[in-house]
């Protein structure tokens, strides 16, 4: 049985190995960590709070990136922490794109169309994302596109085409999968599309507006947070689109991509 303490130590070890030196924790987490430290000093074994699945082990150095992703895809299809919740739908939607991409985009969870087609970001928000990538001079096949939550959150029997954001429990349950994908891909840069993604990858509690305009790190990989394309579809304001474009220009510069004058002045 893996305890929460073991899982936390494993996750923190990965973060440190990935070059992350600082971690923001809230009061509750600080209290738990302090208790674990005191227990460890006294030699008290970690209480098996509840069984949690260990982070999927796709890290064997002899495996290719493709093999690691294939391993993770199969793990995700029957991912017990998500299944156990009973609040996520059956079909698993993994990721799409180039396993050797330098840019990784991470969204929230599949919606109706993604579940139907089995591919992330293929509905209206996905089509807008594809257009944004095109404006950056990129195709979907140049980047790696995934979600923090691999299952469409359920809204009961009469859900139809409606979608909802994943709960904190649903995000937490799926988090080891996206963390393992990041370790497998080792992108040069990650873009969090929307607040759920930032909550998952960075543990951020603030909204996107407060998180934009700065670099964060997830397992040592630079992360930029921007608005979710579905927010742009709901909010026609030119300023929202311009904000996303400014974030993408920062990402292009970080990746050393050439930025044309036309791209630079796109929203001016
Ligand atoms: N929204 C997301 O966050 N992810 C998808 O795959 C589709 C819509």
GROMACS .gro file of C-alpha atoms and ligand atoms in nm:
model
  276
    1UNK     CA    1   0.000   0.000   0.000
    2UNK     CA    2   0.133   0.343  -0.088
    3UNK     CA    3   0.069   0.609   0.172
    4UNK     CA    4   0.003   0.972   0.103
    5UNK     CA    5   0.338   1.046   0.270
    6UNK     CA    6   0.525   0.818   0.029
    7UNK     CA    7   0.343   0.968  -0.269
    8UNK     CA    8   0.423   1.320  -0.152
    9UNK     CA    9   0.790   1.236  -0.097
   10UNK     CA   10   0.804   1.078  -0.443
   11UNK     CA   11   0.646   1.383  -0.605
   12UNK     CA   12   0.872   1.625  -0.415
   13UNK     CA   13   1.177   1.420  -0.511
   14UNK     CA   14   1.080   1.444  -0.879
   15UNK     CA   15   1.035   1.819  -0.844
   16UNK     CA   16   1.375   1.860  -0.683
   17UNK     CA   17   1.537   1.635  -0.945
   18UNK     CA   18   1.370   1.853  -1.206
   19UNK     CA   19   1.542   2.161  -1.066
   20UNK     CA   20   1.252   2.311  -0.871
   21UNK     CA   21   1.381   2.481  -0.560
   22UNK     CA   22   1.072   2.650  -0.420
   23UNK     CA   23   0.719   2.533  -0.357
   24UNK     CA   24   0.422   2.736  -0.236
   25UNK     CA   25   0.218   2.545   0.025
   26UNK     CA   26  -0.096   2.654   0.207
   27UNK     CA   27  -0.142   2.635   0.586
   28UNK     CA   28  -0.308   2.295   0.575
   29UNK     CA   29  -0.027   2.140   0.370
   30UNK     CA   30   0.234   2.305   0.595
   31UNK     CA   31   0.067   2.147   0.899
   32UNK     CA   32   0.064   1.803   0.738
   33UNK     CA   33   0.429   1.830   0.633
   34UNK     CA   34   0.528   1.942   0.984
   35UNK     CA   35   0.347   1.644   1.136
   36UNK     CA   36   0.517   1.405   0.895
   37UNK     CA   37   0.853   1.553   0.989
   38UNK     CA   38   0.783   1.508   1.361
   39UNK     CA   39   0.662   1.152   1.299
   40UNK     CA   40   0.974   1.076   1.097
   41UNK     CA   41   1.195   1.207   1.383
   42UNK     CA   42   1.008   0.985   1.632
   43UNK     CA   43   1.026   0.695   1.388
   44UNK     CA   44   0.647   0.668   1.364
   45UNK     CA   45   0.551   0.482   1.047
   46UNK     CA   46   0.343   0.679   0.798
   47UNK     CA   47  -0.024   0.615   0.858
   48UNK     CA   48  -0.186   0.455   0.556
   49UNK     CA   49  -0.437   0.739   0.525
   50UNK     CA   50  -0.597   0.583   0.226
   51UNK     CA   51  -0.462   0.382  -0.059
   52UNK     CA   52  -0.341   0.599  -0.342
   53UNK     CA   53  -0.187   0.477  -0.661
   54UNK     CA   54   0.182   0.549  -0.693
   55UNK     CA   55   0.293   0.775  -0.974
   56UNK     CA   56   0.307   0.557  -1.284
   57UNK     CA   57   0.658   0.430  -1.339
   58UNK     CA   58   0.744   0.506  -1.698
   59UNK     CA   59   1.088   0.630  -1.612
   60UNK     CA   60   1.309   0.338  -1.709
   61UNK     CA   61   1.588   0.506  -1.904
   62UNK     CA   62   1.596   0.232  -2.167
   63UNK     CA   63   1.240   0.314  -2.277
   64UNK     CA   64   1.190   0.554  -2.569
   65UNK     CA   65   0.955   0.851  -2.524
   66UNK     CA   66   0.702   0.673  -2.744
   67UNK     CA   67   0.720   0.362  -2.525
   68UNK     CA   68   0.681   0.569  -2.209
   69UNK     CA   69   0.374   0.743  -2.350
   70UNK     CA   70   0.227   0.415  -2.466
   71UNK     CA   71   0.280   0.276  -2.115
   72UNK     CA   72   0.112   0.582  -1.962
   73UNK     CA   73  -0.179   0.569  -2.207
   74UNK     CA   74  -0.248   0.210  -2.105
   75UNK     CA   75  -0.216   0.299  -1.734
   76UNK     CA   76  -0.452   0.594  -1.779
   77UNK     CA   77  -0.720   0.382  -1.945
   78UNK     CA   78  -0.772   0.198  -1.619
   79UNK     CA   79  -0.655   0.463  -1.374
   80UNK     CA   80  -0.799   0.350  -1.041
   81UNK     CA   81  -0.777   0.682  -0.850
   82UNK     CA   82  -0.999   0.841  -1.117
   83UNK     CA   83  -1.232   0.542  -1.155
   84UNK     CA   84  -1.281   0.514  -0.779
   85UNK     CA   85  -1.427   0.865  -0.758
   86UNK     CA   86  -1.727   0.762  -0.967
   87UNK     CA   87  -1.771   1.121  -1.089
   88UNK     CA   88  -1.579   1.094  -1.415
   89UNK     CA   89  -1.710   0.936  -1.732
   90UNK     CA   90  -1.588   0.605  -1.870
   91UNK     CA   91  -1.392   0.699  -2.181
   92UNK     CA   92  -1.030   0.801  -2.132
   93UNK     CA   93  -0.893   1.073  -2.362
   94UNK     CA   94  -0.514   1.080  -2.346
   95UNK     CA   95  -0.309   1.326  -2.552
   96UNK     CA   96  -0.218   1.411  -2.909
   97UNK     CA   97   0.082   1.547  -3.093
   98UNK     CA   98   0.454   1.514  -3.114
   99UNK     CA   99   0.625   1.316  -2.834
  100UNK     CA  100   0.943   1.512  -2.909
  101UNK     CA  101   0.771   1.852  -2.901
  102UNK     CA  102   0.944   2.143  -2.731
  103UNK     CA  103   0.608   2.299  -2.655
  104UNK     CA  104   0.346   2.122  -2.445
  105UNK     CA  105  -0.004   2.265  -2.399
  106UNK     CA  106  -0.210   2.142  -2.106
  107UNK     CA  107  -0.585   2.197  -2.081
  108UNK     CA  108  -0.849   2.105  -1.829
  109UNK     CA  109  -1.043   1.793  -1.929
  110UNK     CA  110  -1.204   1.651  -2.242
  111UNK     CA  111  -1.545   1.787  -2.334
  112UNK     CA  112  -1.825   1.632  -2.539
  113UNK     CA  113  -1.648   1.643  -2.875
  114UNK     CA  114  -1.312   1.530  -2.734
  115UNK     CA  115  -1.479   1.232  -2.569
  116UNK     CA  116  -1.660   1.147  -2.894
  117UNK     CA  117  -1.344   1.166  -3.106
  118UNK     CA  118  -1.103   1.042  -2.838
  119UNK     CA  119  -0.866   1.334  -2.891
  120UNK     CA  120  -0.801   1.648  -2.681
  121UNK     CA  121  -0.898   1.990  -2.812
  122UNK     CA  122  -1.098   1.898  -3.120
  123UNK     CA  123  -1.424   2.080  -3.031
  124UNK     CA  124  -1.485   2.454  -3.078
  125UNK     CA  125  -1.221   2.550  -2.819
  126UNK     CA  126  -0.977   2.310  -2.981
  127UNK     CA  127  -1.039   2.459  -3.325
  128UNK     CA  128  -0.957   2.802  -3.185
  129UNK     CA  129  -0.642   2.660  -3.025
  130UNK     CA  130  -0.541   2.515  -3.362
  131UNK     CA  131  -0.585   2.862  -3.517
  132UNK     CA  132  -0.374   3.023  -3.242
  133UNK     CA  133  -0.101   2.765  -3.305
  134UNK     CA  134  -0.125   2.838  -3.678
  135UNK     CA  135  -0.069   3.207  -3.610
  136UNK     CA  136   0.242   3.108  -3.417
  137UNK     CA  137   0.355   2.917  -3.725
  138UNK     CA  138   0.289   2.578  -3.565
  139UNK     CA  139   0.073   2.280  -3.651
  140UNK     CA  140  -0.090   2.051  -3.399
  141UNK     CA  141   0.162   1.784  -3.498
  142UNK     CA  142   0.449   2.014  -3.391
  143UNK     CA  143   0.333   2.033  -3.030
  144UNK     CA  144   0.209   1.798  -2.759
  145UNK     CA  145  -0.146   1.863  -2.638
  146UNK     CA  146  -0.285   1.705  -2.323
  147UNK     CA  147  -0.519   1.762  -2.030
  148UNK     CA  148  -0.477   1.751  -1.653
  149UNK     CA  149  -0.790   1.537  -1.626
  150UNK     CA  150  -0.815   1.246  -1.869
  151UNK     CA  151  -1.190   1.185  -1.838
  152UNK     CA  152  -1.489   1.405  -1.912
  153UNK     CA  153  -1.641   1.508  -1.579
  154UNK     CA  154  -1.985   1.356  -1.544
  155UNK     CA  155  -2.305   1.555  -1.498
  156UNK     CA  156  -2.539   1.260  -1.466
  157UNK     CA  157  -2.767   1.082  -1.707
  158UNK     CA  158  -2.900   1.376  -1.906
  159UNK     CA  159  -2.563   1.541  -1.964
  160UNK     CA  160  -2.600   1.570  -2.341
  161UNK     CA  161  -2.329   1.797  -2.478
  162UNK     CA  162  -2.283   1.989  -2.149
  163UNK     CA  163  -1.943   1.996  -1.985
  164UNK     CA  164  -1.817   2.100  -1.645
  165UNK     CA  165  -1.476   2.178  -1.494
  166UNK     CA  166  -1.311   1.896  -1.296
  167UNK     CA  167  -1.333   1.916  -0.917
  168UNK     CA  168  -1.015   1.943  -0.703
  169UNK     CA  169  -1.051   1.570  -0.624
  170UNK     CA  170  -1.078   1.484  -0.994
  171UNK     CA  171  -0.774   1.697  -1.074
  172UNK     CA  172  -0.574   1.540  -0.791
  173UNK     CA  173  -0.670   1.189  -0.899
  174UNK     CA  174  -0.539   1.241  -1.254
  175UNK     CA  175  -0.237   1.455  -1.163
  176UNK     CA  176   0.024   1.174  -1.149
  177UNK     CA  177  -0.052   1.098  -1.516
  178UNK     CA  178   0.017   1.445  -1.654
  179UNK     CA  179   0.322   1.475  -1.427
  180UNK     CA  180   0.458   1.152  -1.573
  181UNK     CA  181   0.382   1.277  -1.927
  182UNK     CA  182   0.585   1.591  -1.857
  183UNK     CA  183   0.878   1.379  -1.736
  184UNK     CA  184   0.853   1.162  -2.048
  185UNK     CA  185   0.826   1.450  -2.298
  186UNK     CA  186   1.065   1.688  -2.120
  187UNK     CA  187   0.937   1.989  -2.315
  188UNK     CA  188   1.126   2.317  -2.320
  189UNK     CA  189   0.811   2.502  -2.221
  190UNK     CA  190   0.456   2.431  -2.101
  191UNK     CA  191   0.147   2.647  -2.151
  192UNK     CA  192  -0.132   2.599  -1.897
  193UNK     CA  193  -0.459   2.668  -2.075
  194UNK     CA  194  -0.691   2.798  -1.805
  195UNK     CA  195  -0.718   2.789  -1.429
  196UNK     CA  196  -0.773   2.415  -1.379
  197UNK     CA  197  -0.450   2.337  -1.558
  198UNK     CA  198  -0.260   2.593  -1.345
  199UNK     CA  199  -0.422   2.453  -1.032
  200UNK     CA  200  -0.308   2.105  -1.125
  201UNK     CA  201   0.046   2.173  -1.248
  202UNK     CA  202   0.139   2.462  -1.019
  203UNK     CA  203  -0.095   2.416  -0.724
  204UNK     CA  204  -0.205   2.774  -0.797
  205UNK     CA  205  -0.511   2.905  -0.617
  206UNK     CA  206  -0.536   3.236  -0.805
  207UNK     CA  207  -0.726   3.292  -1.125
  208UNK     CA  208  -0.561   3.318  -1.466
  209UNK     CA  209  -0.558   3.699  -1.465
  210UNK     CA  210  -0.333   3.696  -1.157
  211UNK     CA  211  -0.108   3.422  -1.294
  212UNK     CA  212  -0.048   3.561  -1.642
  213UNK     CA  213   0.266   3.750  -1.732
  214UNK     CA  214   0.516   3.546  -1.525
  215UNK     CA  215   0.715   3.229  -1.556
  216UNK     CA  216   0.655   2.940  -1.319
  217UNK     CA  217   0.812   2.596  -1.313
  218UNK     CA  218   0.668   2.249  -1.306
  219UNK     CA  219   0.923   1.973  -1.249
  220UNK     CA  220   1.188   2.215  -1.370
  221UNK     CA  221   1.006   2.303  -1.695
  222UNK     CA  222   0.918   2.673  -1.750
  223UNK     CA  223   0.541   2.726  -1.743
  224UNK     CA  224   0.329   3.012  -1.872
  225UNK     CA  225  -0.039   3.044  -1.780
  226UNK     CA  226  -0.293   3.187  -2.023
  227UNK     CA  227  -0.668   3.197  -2.074
  228UNK     CA  228  -0.843   2.882  -2.190
  229UNK     CA  229  -0.963   2.906  -2.553
  230UNK     CA  230  -1.320   2.839  -2.435
  231UNK     CA  231  -1.292   3.159  -2.228
  232UNK     CA  232  -1.209   3.343  -2.550
  233UNK     CA  233  -1.515   3.189  -2.715
  234UNK     CA  234  -1.736   3.312  -2.430
  235UNK     CA  235  -1.565   3.649  -2.407
  236UNK     CA  236  -1.550   3.828  -2.739
  237UNK     CA  237  -1.340   4.116  -2.598
  238UNK     CA  238  -1.041   4.193  -2.815
  239UNK     CA  239  -0.838   4.252  -2.497
  240UNK     CA  240  -0.875   3.886  -2.393
  241UNK     CA  241  -0.752   3.767  -2.734
  242UNK     CA  242  -0.467   4.014  -2.723
  243UNK     CA  243  -0.368   3.884  -2.377
  244UNK     CA  244  -0.346   3.527  -2.504
  245UNK     CA  245  -0.146   3.640  -2.805
  246UNK     CA  246   0.097   3.832  -2.581
  247UNK     CA  247   0.144   3.517  -2.372
  248UNK     CA  248   0.212   3.315  -2.687
  249UNK     CA  249   0.468   3.571  -2.807
  250UNK     CA  250   0.650   3.525  -2.474
  251UNK     CA  251   0.642   3.151  -2.528
  252UNK     CA  252   0.778   3.185  -2.882
  253UNK     CA  253   1.063   3.400  -2.754
  254UNK     CA  254   1.138   3.152  -2.477
  255UNK     CA  255   1.153   2.875  -2.735
  256UNK     CA  256   1.382   3.082  -2.958
  257UNK     CA  257   1.125   3.082  -3.238
  258UNK     CA  258   1.153   3.365  -3.490
  259UNK     CA  259   0.883   3.628  -3.442
  260UNK     CA  260   0.793   3.820  -3.756
  261UNK     CA  261   0.691   4.183  -3.754
  262UNK     CA  262   0.342   4.076  -3.854
  263UNK     CA  263   0.325   3.839  -3.557
  264UNK     CA  264   0.469   4.102  -3.324
  265UNK     CA  265   0.206   4.356  -3.431
  266UNK     CA  266  -0.083   4.116  -3.463
  267UNK     CA  267  -0.309   4.291  -3.212
  268UNK     CA  268  -0.166   4.640  -3.234
  269LIG     N1  269  -1.113   2.187  -2.304
  269LIG     C1  270  -1.003   2.132  -2.244
  269LIG     O1  271  -0.956   2.182  -2.144
  269LIG     N2  272  -0.951   2.024  -2.298
  269LIG     C2  273  -0.998   1.968  -2.408
  269LIG     O2  274  -0.942   1.869  -2.452
  269LIG     C3  275  -1.109   2.027  -2.470
  269LIG     C4  276  -1.165   2.137  -2.415
   0.00000   0.00000   0.00000
